[in-house]
Amino acid sequence: MMRKKRRSSVEKVAGTTTATKAKKSRSNGQQPKEAASEARNETIFVAFVKEAGVNLKNNGTSHEIAVDQVVFQKRIQQQLQKSPRYPGILKEFITELEAYIENPDRFRNCLLPCIPQQSEGDMSSVSSFQESLIRMLLGIEMLQTLIISTLLEKLPEFMLDGTVDGGLNIPRMIINQLKWLDRVVDSKELAVKLMDLVSVAPVEVQRDIITSLPEILEDSQHNDIARELNALLHENTQLTVPILDALSSLNLSSSLLTEVREAVMATLAAVQLEDLPMVVKFILHSVSASDAYEVVSNLRTKLELEQCVLPLVLQASQSRMKNKPAAGSASTAASGSSQDSVTLILDCIKSAVRFQKTISEAWLKAIESVNEAENHKVLDLLLLFILHCTNANQSRRGAERGLKLKVRTGLIQEALLQKTFRDYSQVMRGYFPSILALAQSLVRSPDPCVVPFGGHMYRHSFTVFDSYCQQEVVGSLVTHVCSGVSGEVDVALELLCSLVMEKPSEMALYAVFVKGILDYMDNLTPQQIRRLFHLLSRLAFGQQQQGSHIQDDMHIVIRKQLSSTVPKYKRIGIIGAVMIVGSMGALRPKGKESQSSSLSQETLRQVTALLELVKSSSESSPEAAALYYDELANLISSSALDPQVEEMIGMSVLDDFQDDFVVDLGPDITGSFPFPACAMYNIEEEESQGCIAINLLPLLAKETQNKGEQQFQIGKQKKQVSPLCLSPFFRLLRLCEEKRHQGDLEEIDALVGCPLILTNMDVVDKTDSLSKAEREFLCTLLFHTINWFREVVNAFCKQTETEMKMKVMTRLQNITFLQTLLERALAGTPGYMPPVSNFDGETADGIMSSFGVPVNKAKKDGTGKKRKAPGRNAPEVTSQPEEATEADETQQEQPEKEKEREIRLGVSLTAYRPFFRELDMEVLSVLQCGLLSRSLLDSELHTKVREEVLLGPTELVFLLEDMLHKLEFSLTAAPAKRAPFLKMRADKTVGFSHLQQRSTKDIASYCVQLLPTLCSHLENCHNHFQSLLSENNGVVDGPSTDVEEHQLMSSGYQLLLQVINITFSWSGFSQPGQRSLLKKALGVLAGRLKEGGPELTLEQLVKHSFEYLLNFRSTMPSLSTAMCLTQLLITVSEKGGSSGTYREQTASLARRFLSQSWVTASGEKERGSKFNEALHTLLSIYLEHVDDVLKAVEEIAGDGITELINASKDESSASWPTLNRQTFLVFYKVLMAELEKAARRIPAGKMSDNSEAQSEKLLTWNLAVRDFHILVNLVKVFDSRPVLNVSLKYGRLFLESFLKLGMPLLDYSFKRHKEDVQSLLKTFQLSTRQLHHMCGHSKINQDTSLTNHVPAVKKSLELFVYRVKAMLTLNNCQEAFWMGNLKNRNLKGEEILSQRSQGSDDDDEVEEEGDQESAPPQEQSDDEGQESDSEDMSRISRKEDSTEESD
């Protein structure tokens, strides 16, 4: 045999040292021929290796090495080189090696690491880890090429063997020998051989070779091998992963890398899902800063995760079926779940984002650049979560900001979030901390548009994720509730309630967490406490009673709160107990079992017992009893209770009310009262003797009497009936009757028209003769009467019979008349404390202090309406004074005959609003009645008027004021503010309890339903004033003008515009889901003008609505109304997307109103603070919407104010009639503010600007500086302190804008536009000098409000001086800058003597003199040559105090 011959040819080299080892090799079980003699086994290879220090083992154990591997390699090299047969012995050595490794076991041994040889007691220095024998031999350069050839020739023998015994893969072991060699002798040849091998090897070996290439080849081969791999990538998709893995580790040129990346990107759609993570990793790995955005955008477009989910689950199952025989296939596990692959893809992206800032920025930019909601993908949301979970603060903030922006603009919507959670729950779970943090941030946001999205994130997280995440979600929501921030608390409680409804069994596990909120109830509002007890009672006492383990805790808390003597905690106990009654006594849905549909007797007993407990706990306090009635009423109106519970409550309420408050009216009313008692306000047709009456005066008298004898009342058994409970009890009775009789109030309809036992109201005119106690008794009586009528209107406003409508209208008239009486009574009763009417909030003291109830006896500031006290049955009696009209301000200069009436007017009831019962939203349906006016009465028969139910102007104003308050409270988004450390006592929710229980969407929808009615009233007001103008030949204050009616109609007109404006300003309209409601609302306005179908686009609807509203401009009765119309037009125009199209019309309208002379109905000019506020707003709107602000400012300042200066004292400007000496300050302030804003908007000068651009900017600055000069110089004429204050404040801001934006322009344009720059600086210098004079004036007068501005102004003036010097120096004209001493002067130009002696206080001035030839110094006035722009220059230059520049 060849093997035998090869061994015998080298017998002469055998040595005695290996004899014993050869003997041991016999035990290997080899053929007897191989072990013929010791000498035969000792070949050159074996001998050299043994001599070098490696003991070859043939019995399956690892070879032993006695020396360090470097020593071994050196010895082998020396042996070969010293051999006389060198270099031929190399070939012989390799031949012997080949022969030795013919045996597979020996070959495997040579591929395995050697172990150090340890003799007894000898601690060798040989390292514990040694390379394999083959690896050590490869380190010998003279043998390397030959051994590599041998190994690569050997590799095909094992290609198809797979993994041999012991889990060793021989092909992989062979390839591993070639990795990380210190030096590759022939790298190019090795690369060729490896690629040849790849072309014939099976897939597994191909993968091993390709992934090892970067570790085998030297850098010089990387580009060549990359090209071959790129070509291979297109041929064989199975090798995608190893090829990309290798390419990502190769050191490639940028052009080649880009080429490879583009090729990979092109095949992205065809890549197997399990290979996708590697592809994404390679693409992102190969990105440079310059092309990051382009690559990422491309990748985002082509990466369709949505298509990975369902189809690829099927694909994975197919691949598992195909690969069943190949048990070792790794691909089946990877394709087992598409979500696993998506997770790996996202991990690759996460890794790239975390370690490459450019990629994170590129992803953010790519997501931000999407402008359509339908173009957003699941990947975008996942990417935002990834960006947020990285450690970089910038990336985290960017993701948060990006998500908020997308949600606010409606581009990322709840549907996308739902889809992401539904299809990628496993993937999303990995990013739960980021999802939770983002949800927290969104819920805490002051922007109401993004808060609901945060809520959806919480809800989906709870629904989809495991119990740990659910616990975290509940914990986070509880934290929100305990934060004390109103908006946050509301959203979190709403979410918890919805989770309890949707997932009661899951939420029951976390009931203990939610119960923890009970410790933080001090910071919660009554409405929030209701929600909290609602969700807790649903958990504890709901139908399934999953949270029954907290029932005892709930009972303990309620009993503890009810037994408290502190009113606040008793209130909480009452609210909580009623909520528990609602859950225990809730109507059960009919189930399969009969007993499940009705309440068990035990539960009914518990409900009854709890109600009795609350009733007995609250009897001692009228406020507590009233709250109990109110809460029970809320429960009955909002919840579906079991019929047994409803019946039980209803019957007891009806009996108790009749016993407590209703009496039969006899011919005489007996008893001793502070005032003579009589039945008042009976509108029933039958005889008054036989009817019932509300026993108000006697009850109040008895309560007042008992207050002084409270200490003797303790022992009495009979409870005291308080008139405080009258209105709440009636509300409860009415709602019980509605529920029991499906809205029919026939059983209690006698109460709408029955009289009250009061006193003759003429006593109000005699308040001066009454004692303080009698006056307070009278006020309390009036409050109770008004509140009774308000509840009557609440109860019967939805009745449809004409007779009932008439009665409701009469009660409205009674309310408005009684309010006029109450105003006068309050004026004579300073320091009076009204009875509480809203019982779930603060005490009367708290309300009084937080609402600042006034005690003045006559209105002087115009905060309420003028009103006289008309007859009791007058149809147009006046209403509650909420909105001021413009005529009020004229009261300061009324004729003598009107002064007496003014004193009788009384205080404004605005501050007393919390003491009136809340009107329901349904009361606003009364607005649907027609409007009654004098003209209608005059032109129509009285009988016809009586047949219809018509709304008087007073009642219209009353209802609109209430509607305005409701909308301001619910639709106007107040920014979320954290509760201060010392909690303020003002509670703005008082009087809105019922409103708070409606969603803002419901309220907005109700307003949209009322819009046609509001438009009708608006048109009626318009027609009223139009007919008034035509009757009086265009004069407002004609002889036929009724001042009272004019004032009411004017007030109604303004309120209607405000109500419509607030409706359209609702932030909810910007949410995608409310688009249809917005279109419906705009359709109402557009339809009044032009009949159009729903097919009109939003832009068309806005256009028609704008045109409709514009028609009202001709009949504006006052400037405040005109302002409201203008604001409404702006609000409507903003709904159409491109509001720029309406700017010109808005500016034109504002100018029209500003150019109009406004006169009151009594013939006097409008004036006063409200007029000035409206003027300020209108002028600001005009200047913000006009095309050229600077031109408009110049027109008003140059022409209008000049006309004013030349006019007589009381005259106005001819071109701007609203501009007079009283309103000058308003004009001046707005002009200065808008000029400064306009200056800030001028683009800064750049070096790259061409001559034309520079000229344009210079021209703009010239206009701005000229306007500034005109305005500043007006101080010489109007030198009052407020004007100086405005001038100093905005003068400094303008100067700072000029330094920041204007001076860079002068730097770059000085050489090209020398004359223009010189002219600009000369003009500006005159203004700065005037500012300096103002500073001097402020110091002389020692006016603190003015001197506060001086240091900042002085600093800016100094900066200006030196900035001009720097500009000249930059343009090589520093020699044109010369110095001179200047003097301080006051506003009149007089020298300030007190400062002349102080050299250090002399000031400096910058003079732009021009060329010596063109602008000689003598052209300047003496003043110009001696004054200065900045004082105290000595701080910078003691030597000389003045700087003059000339060129």
mmCIF file with all atom_site columns, C-alpha atoms in Angstrom, residues 129-276:
data_model
loop_
_atom_site.group_PDB
_atom_site.id
_atom_site.type_symbol
_atom_site.label_atom_id
_atom_site.label_alt_id
_atom_site.label_comp_id
_atom_site.label_asym_id
_atom_site.label_entity_id
_atom_site.label_seq_id
_atom_site.pdbx_PDB_ins_code
_atom_site.Cartn_x
_atom_site.Cartn_y
_atom_site.Cartn_z
_atom_site.occupancy
_atom_site.B_iso_or_equiv
_atom_site.pdbx_formal_charge
_atom_site.auth_seq_id
_atom_site.auth_comp_id
_atom_site.auth_asym_id
_atom_site.auth_atom_id
_atom_site.pdbx_PDB_model_num
ATOM 1   C CA . PHE A 1 129 ? -5.202  27.225 26.267 1.00 0.00 ? 129 PHE A CA 1
ATOM 2   C CA . GLN A 1 130 ? -3.248  26.246 23.164 1.00 0.00 ? 130 GLN A CA 1
ATOM 3   C CA . GLU A 1 131 ? -4.073  26.321 19.459 1.00 0.00 ? 131 GLU A CA 1
ATOM 4   C CA . SER A 1 132 ? -4.626  23.155 17.457 1.00 0.00 ? 132 SER A CA 1
ATOM 5   C CA . LEU A 1 133 ? -1.655  21.487 15.800 1.00 0.00 ? 133 LEU A CA 1
ATOM 6   C CA . ILE A 1 134 ? -2.805  22.513 12.296 1.00 0.00 ? 134 ILE A CA 1
ATOM 7   C CA . ARG A 1 135 ? -3.298  26.091 13.463 1.00 0.00 ? 135 ARG A CA 1
ATOM 8   C CA . MET A 1 136 ? 0.235   26.234 14.907 1.00 0.00 ? 136 MET A CA 1
ATOM 9   C CA . LEU A 1 137 ? 1.683   24.849 11.702 1.00 0.00 ? 137 LEU A CA 1
ATOM 10  C CA . LEU A 1 138 ? -0.267  27.467 9.687  1.00 0.00 ? 138 LEU A CA 1
ATOM 11  C CA . GLY A 1 139 ? 1.600   30.098 11.679 1.00 0.00 ? 139 GLY A CA 1
ATOM 12  C CA . ILE A 1 140 ? 4.875   28.930 10.023 1.00 0.00 ? 140 ILE A CA 1
ATOM 13  C CA . GLU A 1 141 ? 5.007   31.017 6.838  1.00 0.00 ? 141 GLU A CA 1
ATOM 14  C CA . MET A 1 142 ? 7.092   28.548 4.776  1.00 0.00 ? 142 MET A CA 1
ATOM 15  C CA . LEU A 1 143 ? 4.433   25.834 5.351  1.00 0.00 ? 143 LEU A CA 1
ATOM 16  C CA . GLN A 1 144 ? 1.274   28.004 5.291  1.00 0.00 ? 144 GLN A CA 1
ATOM 17  C CA . THR A 1 145 ? 0.400   27.924 1.607  1.00 0.00 ? 145 THR A CA 1
ATOM 18  C CA . LEU A 1 146 ? 1.001   24.160 1.344  1.00 0.00 ? 146 LEU A CA 1
ATOM 19  C CA . ILE A 1 147 ? -1.071  23.373 4.454  1.00 0.00 ? 147 ILE A CA 1
ATOM 20  C CA . ILE A 1 148 ? -3.934  25.662 3.277  1.00 0.00 ? 148 ILE A CA 1
ATOM 21  C CA . SER A 1 149 ? -4.030  23.758 -0.028 1.00 0.00 ? 149 SER A CA 1
ATOM 22  C CA . THR A 1 150 ? -4.072  20.457 1.851  1.00 0.00 ? 150 THR A CA 1
ATOM 23  C CA . LEU A 1 151 ? -6.923  21.606 4.116  1.00 0.00 ? 151 LEU A CA 1
ATOM 24  C CA . LEU A 1 152 ? -9.036  22.952 1.275  1.00 0.00 ? 152 LEU A CA 1
ATOM 25  C CA . GLU A 1 153 ? -8.505  19.736 -0.673 1.00 0.00 ? 153 GLU A CA 1
ATOM 26  C CA . LYS A 1 154 ? -9.487  17.777 2.407  1.00 0.00 ? 154 LYS A CA 1
ATOM 27  C CA . LEU A 1 155 ? -12.652 19.834 3.071  1.00 0.00 ? 155 LEU A CA 1
ATOM 28  C CA . PRO A 1 156 ? -14.849 18.322 0.287  1.00 0.00 ? 156 PRO A CA 1
ATOM 29  C CA . GLU A 1 157 ? -14.461 14.864 1.877  1.00 0.00 ? 157 GLU A CA 1
ATOM 30  C CA . PHE A 1 158 ? -16.524 16.041 4.852  1.00 0.00 ? 158 PHE A CA 1
ATOM 31  C CA . MET A 1 159 ? -18.998 18.369 3.097  1.00 0.00 ? 159 MET A CA 1
ATOM 32  C CA . LEU A 1 160 ? -21.934 16.000 3.219  1.00 0.00 ? 160 LEU A CA 1
ATOM 33  C CA . ASP A 1 161 ? -21.215 14.427 6.599  1.00 0.00 ? 161 ASP A CA 1
ATOM 34  C CA . GLY A 1 162 ? -23.024 17.088 8.627  1.00 0.00 ? 162 GLY A CA 1
ATOM 35  C CA . THR A 1 163 ? -22.227 17.098 12.314 1.00 0.00 ? 163 THR A CA 1
ATOM 36  C CA . VAL A 1 164 ? -20.160 14.039 13.389 1.00 0.00 ? 164 VAL A CA 1
ATOM 37  C CA . ASP A 1 165 ? -20.153 12.320 16.758 1.00 0.00 ? 165 ASP A CA 1
ATOM 38  C CA . GLY A 1 166 ? -19.530 14.661 19.618 1.00 0.00 ? 166 GLY A CA 1
ATOM 39  C CA . GLY A 1 167 ? -21.256 17.554 17.841 1.00 0.00 ? 167 GLY A CA 1
ATOM 40  C CA . LEU A 1 168 ? -18.165 18.570 15.814 1.00 0.00 ? 168 LEU A CA 1
ATOM 41  C CA . ASN A 1 169 ? -18.618 19.949 12.325 1.00 0.00 ? 169 ASN A CA 1
ATOM 42  C CA . ILE A 1 170 ? -15.375 19.148 10.450 1.00 0.00 ? 170 ILE A CA 1
ATOM 43  C CA . PRO A 1 171 ? -15.840 21.671 7.545  1.00 0.00 ? 171 PRO A CA 1
ATOM 44  C CA . ARG A 1 172 ? -16.463 24.417 10.070 1.00 0.00 ? 172 ARG A CA 1
ATOM 45  C CA . MET A 1 173 ? -13.405 23.361 12.082 1.00 0.00 ? 173 MET A CA 1
ATOM 46  C CA . ILE A 1 174 ? -11.252 23.457 8.933  1.00 0.00 ? 174 ILE A CA 1
ATOM 47  C CA . ILE A 1 175 ? -12.463 26.986 8.108  1.00 0.00 ? 175 ILE A CA 1
ATOM 48  C CA . ASN A 1 176 ? -11.877 28.085 11.690 1.00 0.00 ? 176 ASN A CA 1
ATOM 49  C CA . GLN A 1 177 ? -8.187  27.150 11.340 1.00 0.00 ? 177 GLN A CA 1
ATOM 50  C CA . LEU A 1 178 ? -7.826  29.882 8.694  1.00 0.00 ? 178 LEU A CA 1
ATOM 51  C CA . LYS A 1 179 ? -9.308  32.685 10.807 1.00 0.00 ? 179 LYS A CA 1
ATOM 52  C CA . TRP A 1 180 ? -7.254  35.412 12.431 1.00 0.00 ? 180 TRP A CA 1
ATOM 53  C CA . LEU A 1 181 ? -3.852  34.207 11.147 1.00 0.00 ? 181 LEU A CA 1
ATOM 54  C CA . ASP A 1 182 ? -1.086  36.640 12.021 1.00 0.00 ? 182 ASP A CA 1
ATOM 55  C CA . ARG A 1 183 ? -0.187  36.870 8.357  1.00 0.00 ? 183 ARG A CA 1
ATOM 56  C CA . VAL A 1 184 ? -1.600  35.344 5.210  1.00 0.00 ? 184 VAL A CA 1
ATOM 57  C CA . VAL A 1 185 ? 1.243   34.662 2.774  1.00 0.00 ? 185 VAL A CA 1
ATOM 58  C CA . ASP A 1 186 ? -0.872  34.559 -0.380 1.00 0.00 ? 186 ASP A CA 1
ATOM 59  C CA . SER A 1 187 ? -4.140  36.259 0.406  1.00 0.00 ? 187 SER A CA 1
ATOM 60  C CA . LYS A 1 188 ? -5.256  36.604 -3.194 1.00 0.00 ? 188 LYS A CA 1
ATOM 61  C CA . GLU A 1 189 ? -4.780  32.900 -3.931 1.00 0.00 ? 189 GLU A CA 1
ATOM 62  C CA . LEU A 1 190 ? -6.622  32.008 -0.730 1.00 0.00 ? 190 LEU A CA 1
ATOM 63  C CA . ALA A 1 191 ? -9.573  34.231 -1.720 1.00 0.00 ? 191 ALA A CA 1
ATOM 64  C CA . VAL A 1 192 ? -9.811  32.578 -5.132 1.00 0.00 ? 192 VAL A CA 1
ATOM 65  C CA . LYS A 1 193 ? -9.724  29.090 -3.628 1.00 0.00 ? 193 LYS A CA 1
ATOM 66  C CA . LEU A 1 194 ? -12.375 29.927 -1.024 1.00 0.00 ? 194 LEU A CA 1
ATOM 67  C CA . MET A 1 195 ? -14.738 31.391 -3.643 1.00 0.00 ? 195 MET A CA 1
ATOM 68  C CA . ASP A 1 196 ? -14.187 28.324 -5.834 1.00 0.00 ? 196 ASP A CA 1
ATOM 69  C CA . LEU A 1 197 ? -15.124 26.196 -2.873 1.00 0.00 ? 197 LEU A CA 1
ATOM 70  C CA . VAL A 1 198 ? -18.254 28.292 -2.292 1.00 0.00 ? 198 VAL A CA 1
ATOM 71  C CA . SER A 1 199 ? -19.405 27.624 -5.837 1.00 0.00 ? 199 SER A CA 1
ATOM 72  C CA . VAL A 1 200 ? -19.519 23.830 -5.267 1.00 0.00 ? 200 VAL A CA 1
ATOM 73  C CA . ALA A 1 201 ? -20.215 23.474 -1.537 1.00 0.00 ? 201 ALA A CA 1
ATOM 74  C CA . PRO A 1 202 ? -23.623 22.755 -0.017 1.00 0.00 ? 202 PRO A CA 1
ATOM 75  C CA . VAL A 1 203 ? -25.549 25.647 1.571  1.00 0.00 ? 203 VAL A CA 1
ATOM 76  C CA . GLU A 1 204 ? -24.422 25.044 5.141  1.00 0.00 ? 204 GLU A CA 1
ATOM 77  C CA . VAL A 1 205 ? -20.722 25.036 4.179  1.00 0.00 ? 205 VAL A CA 1
ATOM 78  C CA . GLN A 1 206 ? -21.256 28.024 1.905  1.00 0.00 ? 206 GLN A CA 1
ATOM 79  C CA . ARG A 1 207 ? -22.671 29.939 4.852  1.00 0.00 ? 207 ARG A CA 1
ATOM 80  C CA . ASP A 1 208 ? -19.737 29.006 7.062  1.00 0.00 ? 208 ASP A CA 1
ATOM 81  C CA . ILE A 1 209 ? -17.163 30.040 4.455  1.00 0.00 ? 209 ILE A CA 1
ATOM 82  C CA . ILE A 1 210 ? -18.874 33.321 3.575  1.00 0.00 ? 210 ILE A CA 1
ATOM 83  C CA . THR A 1 211 ? -19.379 34.447 7.191  1.00 0.00 ? 211 THR A CA 1
ATOM 84  C CA . SER A 1 212 ? -15.712 33.652 7.913  1.00 0.00 ? 212 SER A CA 1
ATOM 85  C CA . LEU A 1 213 ? -14.288 35.620 4.973  1.00 0.00 ? 213 LEU A CA 1
ATOM 86  C CA . PRO A 1 214 ? -13.745 38.911 6.907  1.00 0.00 ? 214 PRO A CA 1
ATOM 87  C CA . GLU A 1 215 ? -11.787 36.997 9.546  1.00 0.00 ? 215 GLU A CA 1
ATOM 88  C CA . ILE A 1 216 ? -9.658  35.100 7.013  1.00 0.00 ? 216 ILE A CA 1
ATOM 89  C CA . LEU A 1 217 ? -8.757  37.647 4.331  1.00 0.00 ? 217 LEU A CA 1
ATOM 90  C CA . GLU A 1 218 ? -6.577  40.713 4.599  1.00 0.00 ? 218 GLU A CA 1
ATOM 91  C CA . ASP A 1 219 ? -7.988  44.209 3.984  1.00 0.00 ? 219 ASP A CA 1
ATOM 92  C CA . SER A 1 220 ? -6.474  44.406 0.531  1.00 0.00 ? 220 SER A CA 1
ATOM 93  C CA . GLN A 1 221 ? -8.819  41.653 -0.672 1.00 0.00 ? 221 GLN A CA 1
ATOM 94  C CA . HIS A 1 222 ? -11.993 43.118 0.821  1.00 0.00 ? 222 HIS A CA 1
ATOM 95  C CA . ASN A 1 223 ? -13.157 45.146 -2.179 1.00 0.00 ? 223 ASN A CA 1
ATOM 96  C CA . ASP A 1 224 ? -12.609 42.291 -4.639 1.00 0.00 ? 224 ASP A CA 1
ATOM 97  C CA . ILE A 1 225 ? -14.372 39.740 -2.468 1.00 0.00 ? 225 ILE A CA 1
ATOM 98  C CA . ALA A 1 226 ? -17.250 42.195 -1.877 1.00 0.00 ? 226 ALA A CA 1
ATOM 99  C CA . ARG A 1 227 ? -17.889 42.431 -5.630 1.00 0.00 ? 227 ARG A CA 1
ATOM 100 C CA . GLU A 1 228 ? -18.014 38.653 -5.904 1.00 0.00 ? 228 GLU A CA 1
ATOM 101 C CA . LEU A 1 229 ? -20.332 38.411 -2.907 1.00 0.00 ? 229 LEU A CA 1
ATOM 102 C CA . ASN A 1 230 ? -22.583 41.109 -4.389 1.00 0.00 ? 230 ASN A CA 1
ATOM 103 C CA . ALA A 1 231 ? -22.862 39.074 -7.583 1.00 0.00 ? 231 ALA A CA 1
ATOM 104 C CA . LEU A 1 232 ? -23.557 35.932 -5.561 1.00 0.00 ? 232 LEU A CA 1
ATOM 105 C CA . LEU A 1 233 ? -26.302 37.763 -3.620 1.00 0.00 ? 233 LEU A CA 1
ATOM 106 C CA . HIS A 1 234 ? -28.348 38.164 -6.798 1.00 0.00 ? 234 HIS A CA 1
ATOM 107 C CA . GLU A 1 235 ? -27.839 34.512 -7.777 1.00 0.00 ? 235 GLU A CA 1
ATOM 108 C CA . ASN A 1 236 ? -28.636 32.783 -4.500 1.00 0.00 ? 236 ASN A CA 1
ATOM 109 C CA . THR A 1 237 ? -31.169 34.269 -2.064 1.00 0.00 ? 237 THR A CA 1
ATOM 110 C CA . GLN A 1 238 ? -30.502 31.472 0.437  1.00 0.00 ? 238 GLN A CA 1
ATOM 111 C CA . LEU A 1 239 ? -27.134 33.076 1.146  1.00 0.00 ? 239 LEU A CA 1
ATOM 112 C CA . THR A 1 240 ? -28.550 36.564 1.828  1.00 0.00 ? 240 THR A CA 1
ATOM 113 C CA . VAL A 1 241 ? -27.866 36.484 5.555  1.00 0.00 ? 241 VAL A CA 1
ATOM 114 C CA . PRO A 1 242 ? -24.259 35.183 5.483  1.00 0.00 ? 242 PRO A CA 1
ATOM 115 C CA . ILE A 1 243 ? -23.317 37.449 2.560  1.00 0.00 ? 243 ILE A CA 1
ATOM 116 C CA . LEU A 1 244 ? -24.692 40.554 4.291  1.00 0.00 ? 244 LEU A CA 1
ATOM 117 C CA . ASP A 1 245 ? -23.101 39.468 7.531  1.00 0.00 ? 245 ASP A CA 1
ATOM 118 C CA . ALA A 1 246 ? -19.746 39.206 5.736  1.00 0.00 ? 246 ALA A CA 1
ATOM 119 C CA . LEU A 1 247 ? -20.218 42.469 3.823  1.00 0.00 ? 247 LEU A CA 1
ATOM 120 C CA . SER A 1 248 ? -21.002 44.361 7.012  1.00 0.00 ? 248 SER A CA 1
ATOM 121 C CA . SER A 1 249 ? -17.662 43.193 8.439  1.00 0.00 ? 249 SER A CA 1
ATOM 122 C CA . LEU A 1 250 ? -15.569 43.993 5.368  1.00 0.00 ? 250 LEU A CA 1
ATOM 123 C CA . ASN A 1 251 ? -13.650 47.235 5.047  1.00 0.00 ? 251 ASN A CA 1
ATOM 124 C CA . LEU A 1 252 ? -15.135 48.605 1.801  1.00 0.00 ? 252 LEU A CA 1
ATOM 125 C CA . SER A 1 253 ? -14.845 51.841 -0.125 1.00 0.00 ? 253 SER A CA 1
ATOM 126 C CA . SER A 1 254 ? -17.827 54.170 0.224  1.00 0.00 ? 254 SER A CA 1
ATOM 127 C CA . SER A 1 255 ? -18.791 53.916 -3.462 1.00 0.00 ? 255 SER A CA 1
ATOM 128 C CA . LEU A 1 256 ? -18.797 50.133 -3.367 1.00 0.00 ? 256 LEU A CA 1
ATOM 129 C CA . LEU A 1 257 ? -20.726 50.138 -0.120 1.00 0.00 ? 257 LEU A CA 1
ATOM 130 C CA . THR A 1 258 ? -23.367 52.396 -1.660 1.00 0.00 ? 258 THR A CA 1
ATOM 131 C CA . GLU A 1 259 ? -23.558 50.150 -4.733 1.00 0.00 ? 259 GLU A CA 1
ATOM 132 C CA . VAL A 1 260 ? -24.015 47.036 -2.605 1.00 0.00 ? 260 VAL A CA 1
ATOM 133 C CA . ARG A 1 261 ? -26.592 48.761 -0.380 1.00 0.00 ? 261 ARG A CA 1
ATOM 134 C CA . GLU A 1 262 ? -28.651 49.881 -3.370 1.00 0.00 ? 262 GLU A CA 1
ATOM 135 C CA . ALA A 1 263 ? -28.596 46.354 -4.743 1.00 0.00 ? 263 ALA A CA 1
ATOM 136 C CA . VAL A 1 264 ? -29.771 44.997 -1.395 1.00 0.00 ? 264 VAL A CA 1
ATOM 137 C CA . MET A 1 265 ? -32.476 47.658 -1.098 1.00 0.00 ? 265 MET A CA 1
ATOM 138 C CA . ALA A 1 266 ? -33.798 46.768 -4.549 1.00 0.00 ? 266 ALA A CA 1
ATOM 139 C CA . THR A 1 267 ? -34.339 43.136 -3.512 1.00 0.00 ? 267 THR A CA 1
ATOM 140 C CA . LEU A 1 268 ? -35.871 44.026 -0.116 1.00 0.00 ? 268 LEU A CA 1
ATOM 141 C CA . ALA A 1 269 ? -39.426 43.134 -1.125 1.00 0.00 ? 269 ALA A CA 1
ATOM 142 C CA . ALA A 1 270 ? -38.377 39.601 -2.182 1.00 0.00 ? 270 ALA A CA 1
ATOM 143 C CA . VAL A 1 271 ? -36.384 38.759 0.949  1.00 0.00 ? 271 VAL A CA 1
ATOM 144 C CA . GLN A 1 272 ? -37.649 35.978 3.228  1.00 0.00 ? 272 GLN A CA 1
ATOM 145 C CA . LEU A 1 273 ? -39.069 37.294 6.496  1.00 0.00 ? 273 LEU A CA 1
ATOM 146 C CA . GLU A 1 274 ? -36.549 35.376 8.596  1.00 0.00 ? 274 GLU A CA 1
ATOM 147 C CA . ASP A 1 275 ? -33.703 36.997 6.595  1.00 0.00 ? 275 ASP A CA 1
ATOM 148 C CA . LEU A 1 276 ? -35.142 40.501 6.862  1.00 0.00 ? 276 LEU A CA 1
#
